[in-house]
């Protein structure tokens, strides 16, 4: 493993837009600290509606999809021992706007008062990822705790080492780095055992995998992209 994170810090909060984002992007944190995962879009839509994403995952009702994913999240997090907090916002297809202020207040109530605060960089431009990031950025007194993680699998959709110009516009890193900079990049390579546990956690999100694997067929392959994790930190304030 590489990176300069101080792993003597025993606790951390990971703020995840969706149930599978933490295990896909920051398994290192879940396996090395006593982490609390705050999932922002942990709510269920109104009965009788279903999004295109949920249809692609094999559902005909969004309520059933939300219930299954909450259970999958608990199963996945039991592998690392991470605590799970599910906030009540629905996924983007089930709402028109992201209530930044209300979500910020909910995150503030749920997050730990010490330790690093891990949030998505926003790669992929998904409104739930951007909204989650922006909600945390409104919180006072957290700047020195922030770690911005590369949103997987969007971050590695064109390969980890692709030039940004060669990535699709929605998958480029630089616009988000420009929004937040200056930032310092860190990379982590999981050990074989850490990777095994990560893939087990990811596979526990079975309903999400039904939607993701057609687009990312090597996602659960030990030789695939998930051994590497990338994050950024802000220079310390003085």
XYZ file of C-alpha atoms in Angstrom:
238
model
C 0.000 0.000 0.000
C 1.090 3.545 -0.663
C -0.256 6.850 0.543
C 0.368 9.008 3.539
C -2.773 8.422 5.570
C -2.231 8.181 9.335
C -3.763 4.786 10.031
C -3.121 5.169 13.755
C -6.358 7.196 13.717
C -8.848 4.527 14.677
C -12.141 5.975 13.438
C -13.422 7.498 10.227
C -16.665 8.587 8.602
C -17.329 7.675 4.982
C -20.141 9.629 3.358
C -21.501 7.608 0.457
C -24.150 8.778 -2.008
C -25.389 5.203 -2.589
C -25.164 1.891 -0.783
C -22.297 0.463 -2.864
C -20.082 3.549 -3.139
C -18.040 3.063 0.028
C -17.012 -0.541 -0.685
C -16.209 0.267 -4.315
C -14.109 3.344 -3.566
C -12.619 3.217 -0.054
C -12.381 -0.389 1.096
C -8.991 0.549 2.565
C -10.768 2.747 5.113
C -13.364 0.150 5.998
C -10.720 -2.528 6.550
C -8.247 -0.393 8.533
C -10.444 1.717 10.813
C -13.651 1.535 12.820
C -15.637 3.263 10.111
C -19.157 4.634 10.046
C -20.697 4.729 6.583
C -23.362 7.399 6.135
C -25.368 6.525 3.013
C -27.184 9.618 1.808
C -29.616 8.034 -0.679
C -30.892 5.396 1.716
C -34.597 6.109 1.330
C -37.352 4.433 -0.690
C -39.466 6.078 -3.397
C -43.239 6.198 -3.420
C -44.904 2.843 -4.199
C -45.669 1.992 -7.782
C -42.772 3.727 -9.542
C -39.507 2.311 -10.870
C -36.462 4.003 -12.396
C -34.589 2.861 -15.490
C -31.656 1.889 -13.269
C -33.835 -0.280 -11.051
C -35.368 -1.889 -14.135
C -31.855 -2.665 -15.383
C -31.150 -4.291 -12.016
C -34.158 -6.583 -12.408
C -36.836 -4.734 -10.420
C -40.343 -3.679 -11.317
C -40.815 -1.593 -8.166
C -38.486 0.951 -6.604
C -39.582 0.165 -3.052
C -38.420 -3.433 -3.384
C -35.105 -2.283 -4.839
C -34.487 0.095 -1.928
C -35.330 -2.558 0.649
C -33.036 -5.134 -0.940
C -30.170 -2.672 -1.188
C -30.441 -1.677 2.449
C -30.167 -5.349 3.389
C -27.240 -5.866 1.031
C -25.498 -2.906 2.620
C -25.764 -4.410 6.084
C -24.410 -7.714 4.770
C -21.477 -6.026 3.025
C -20.606 -3.881 6.015
C -20.683 -6.857 8.368
C -17.573 -8.125 6.545
C -15.530 -5.073 7.548
C -17.394 -4.304 10.768
C -18.344 -0.830 9.564
C -21.389 0.802 11.139
C -24.232 1.690 8.763
C -26.335 4.854 8.835
C -29.012 5.145 6.136
C -30.371 8.627 5.514
C -33.798 9.044 3.960
C -33.157 10.705 0.587
C -34.234 8.804 -2.525
C -32.006 8.246 -5.552
C -31.833 10.932 -8.237
C -34.317 9.336 -10.656
C -37.007 9.597 -7.974
C -36.568 13.340 -7.267
C -35.949 16.529 -9.201
C -33.439 18.371 -6.986
C -30.823 17.625 -4.347
C -31.705 19.284 -1.006
C -28.172 20.330 -0.088
C -29.014 22.113 3.161
C -31.247 19.375 4.557
C -28.741 16.661 3.625
C -25.903 18.632 5.216
C -27.814 18.778 8.489
C -28.510 15.038 8.362
C -24.859 14.248 7.657
C -23.739 16.514 10.505
C -25.975 14.602 12.903
C -24.783 11.203 11.676
C -21.034 11.669 11.217
C -18.439 10.999 13.872
C -17.028 14.065 15.605
C -13.422 12.979 15.089
C -11.328 11.241 12.485
C -11.141 11.711 8.723
C -14.282 12.535 6.768
C -14.265 10.755 3.402
C -16.484 12.182 0.637
C -16.796 11.639 -3.137
C -14.795 13.775 -5.524
C -17.725 13.645 -7.948
C -16.200 11.791 -10.912
C -19.009 10.714 -13.208
C -21.035 13.877 -12.518
C -23.867 11.892 -10.957
C -26.142 14.423 -9.217
C -26.191 12.365 -6.015
C -22.380 12.350 -5.872
C -22.092 16.060 -6.625
C -24.873 16.888 -4.170
C -23.300 14.793 -1.410
C -19.947 16.500 -1.893
C -21.458 19.966 -1.922
C -23.538 19.241 1.183
C -20.451 18.270 3.191
C -18.543 21.308 1.919
C -21.148 23.566 3.559
C -20.377 22.146 7.008
C -18.238 24.362 9.241
C -14.993 23.148 10.747
C -14.448 20.038 8.613
C -11.914 21.243 6.005
C -8.885 19.660 7.679
C -10.715 16.324 8.044
C -11.722 15.965 4.393
C -10.530 13.174 2.124
C -11.931 13.197 -1.430
C -12.171 9.703 -2.884
C -12.189 8.736 -6.553
C -15.715 7.549 -7.334
C -15.481 3.968 -8.584
C -16.195 2.545 -11.057
C -16.572 5.842 -12.948
C -13.060 6.951 -11.985
C -11.488 3.904 -13.642
C -13.945 3.484 -16.513
C -11.252 4.464 -19.054
C -8.368 2.981 -17.058
C -6.709 4.425 -13.985
C -3.852 5.953 -15.956
C -5.742 7.414 -18.914
C -5.138 11.012 -19.882
C -8.056 13.113 -18.793
C -8.608 14.270 -22.393
C -9.089 10.622 -23.387
C -11.880 10.108 -20.870
C -15.521 10.824 -21.693
C -16.466 14.312 -20.570
C -18.548 13.095 -17.615
C -15.669 10.911 -16.402
C -12.934 13.527 -16.365
C -11.189 14.196 -13.073
C -9.781 17.654 -13.650
C -12.984 19.730 -13.475
C -13.587 18.431 -9.949
C -9.980 18.964 -8.922
C -10.180 22.518 -10.250
C -13.364 23.084 -8.240
C -11.718 21.928 -5.012
C -7.995 22.563 -5.406
C -5.282 22.720 -4.536
C -5.304 19.024 -3.644
C -2.669 16.343 -3.210
C -3.300 12.919 -4.767
C -2.641 9.653 -2.947
C -2.927 6.100 -4.242
C -3.357 2.853 -2.372
C -2.834 -0.691 -3.651
C -4.665 -3.277 -1.591
C -2.943 -6.456 -0.449
C -4.256 -9.765 -1.759
C -6.241 -10.354 1.431
C -7.652 -6.834 1.441
C -8.663 -7.245 -2.197
C -10.341 -10.554 -1.450
C -12.411 -8.935 1.290
C -13.187 -5.926 -0.896
C -14.494 -8.101 -3.718
C -16.599 -10.035 -1.212
C -18.075 -6.762 0.043
C -18.734 -5.523 -3.485
C -20.345 -8.803 -4.507
C -22.678 -8.508 -1.514
C -24.330 -5.623 -3.360
C -25.794 -8.172 -5.753
C -28.653 -6.033 -7.053
C -26.267 -3.220 -7.982
C -23.892 -5.659 -9.647
C -26.671 -6.760 -11.990
C -26.683 -3.214 -13.332
C -22.941 -2.527 -13.211
C -21.365 -5.713 -14.554
C -22.646 -5.375 -18.138
C -20.789 -2.046 -18.349
C -17.827 -3.097 -16.156
C -17.400 -6.858 -16.744
C -14.070 -7.103 -14.871
C -15.324 -5.353 -11.748
C -15.234 -8.508 -9.599
C -12.087 -9.901 -11.233
C -9.060 -9.951 -8.891
C -7.051 -8.704 -11.891
C -9.580 -5.921 -12.526
C -9.462 -2.287 -11.450
C -10.487 -2.482 -7.791
C -7.084 -3.189 -6.246
C -6.170 0.483 -6.680
C -7.887 3.278 -4.745
C -7.187 6.988 -5.167
C -7.965 9.916 -2.914
C -6.991 13.540 -2.415
C -6.320 15.724 0.591
C -6.224 19.481 1.074
C -3.002 21.109 2.278
C -3.215 21.720 6.029
C -4.566 25.133 6.987
C -2.466 27.406 9.176
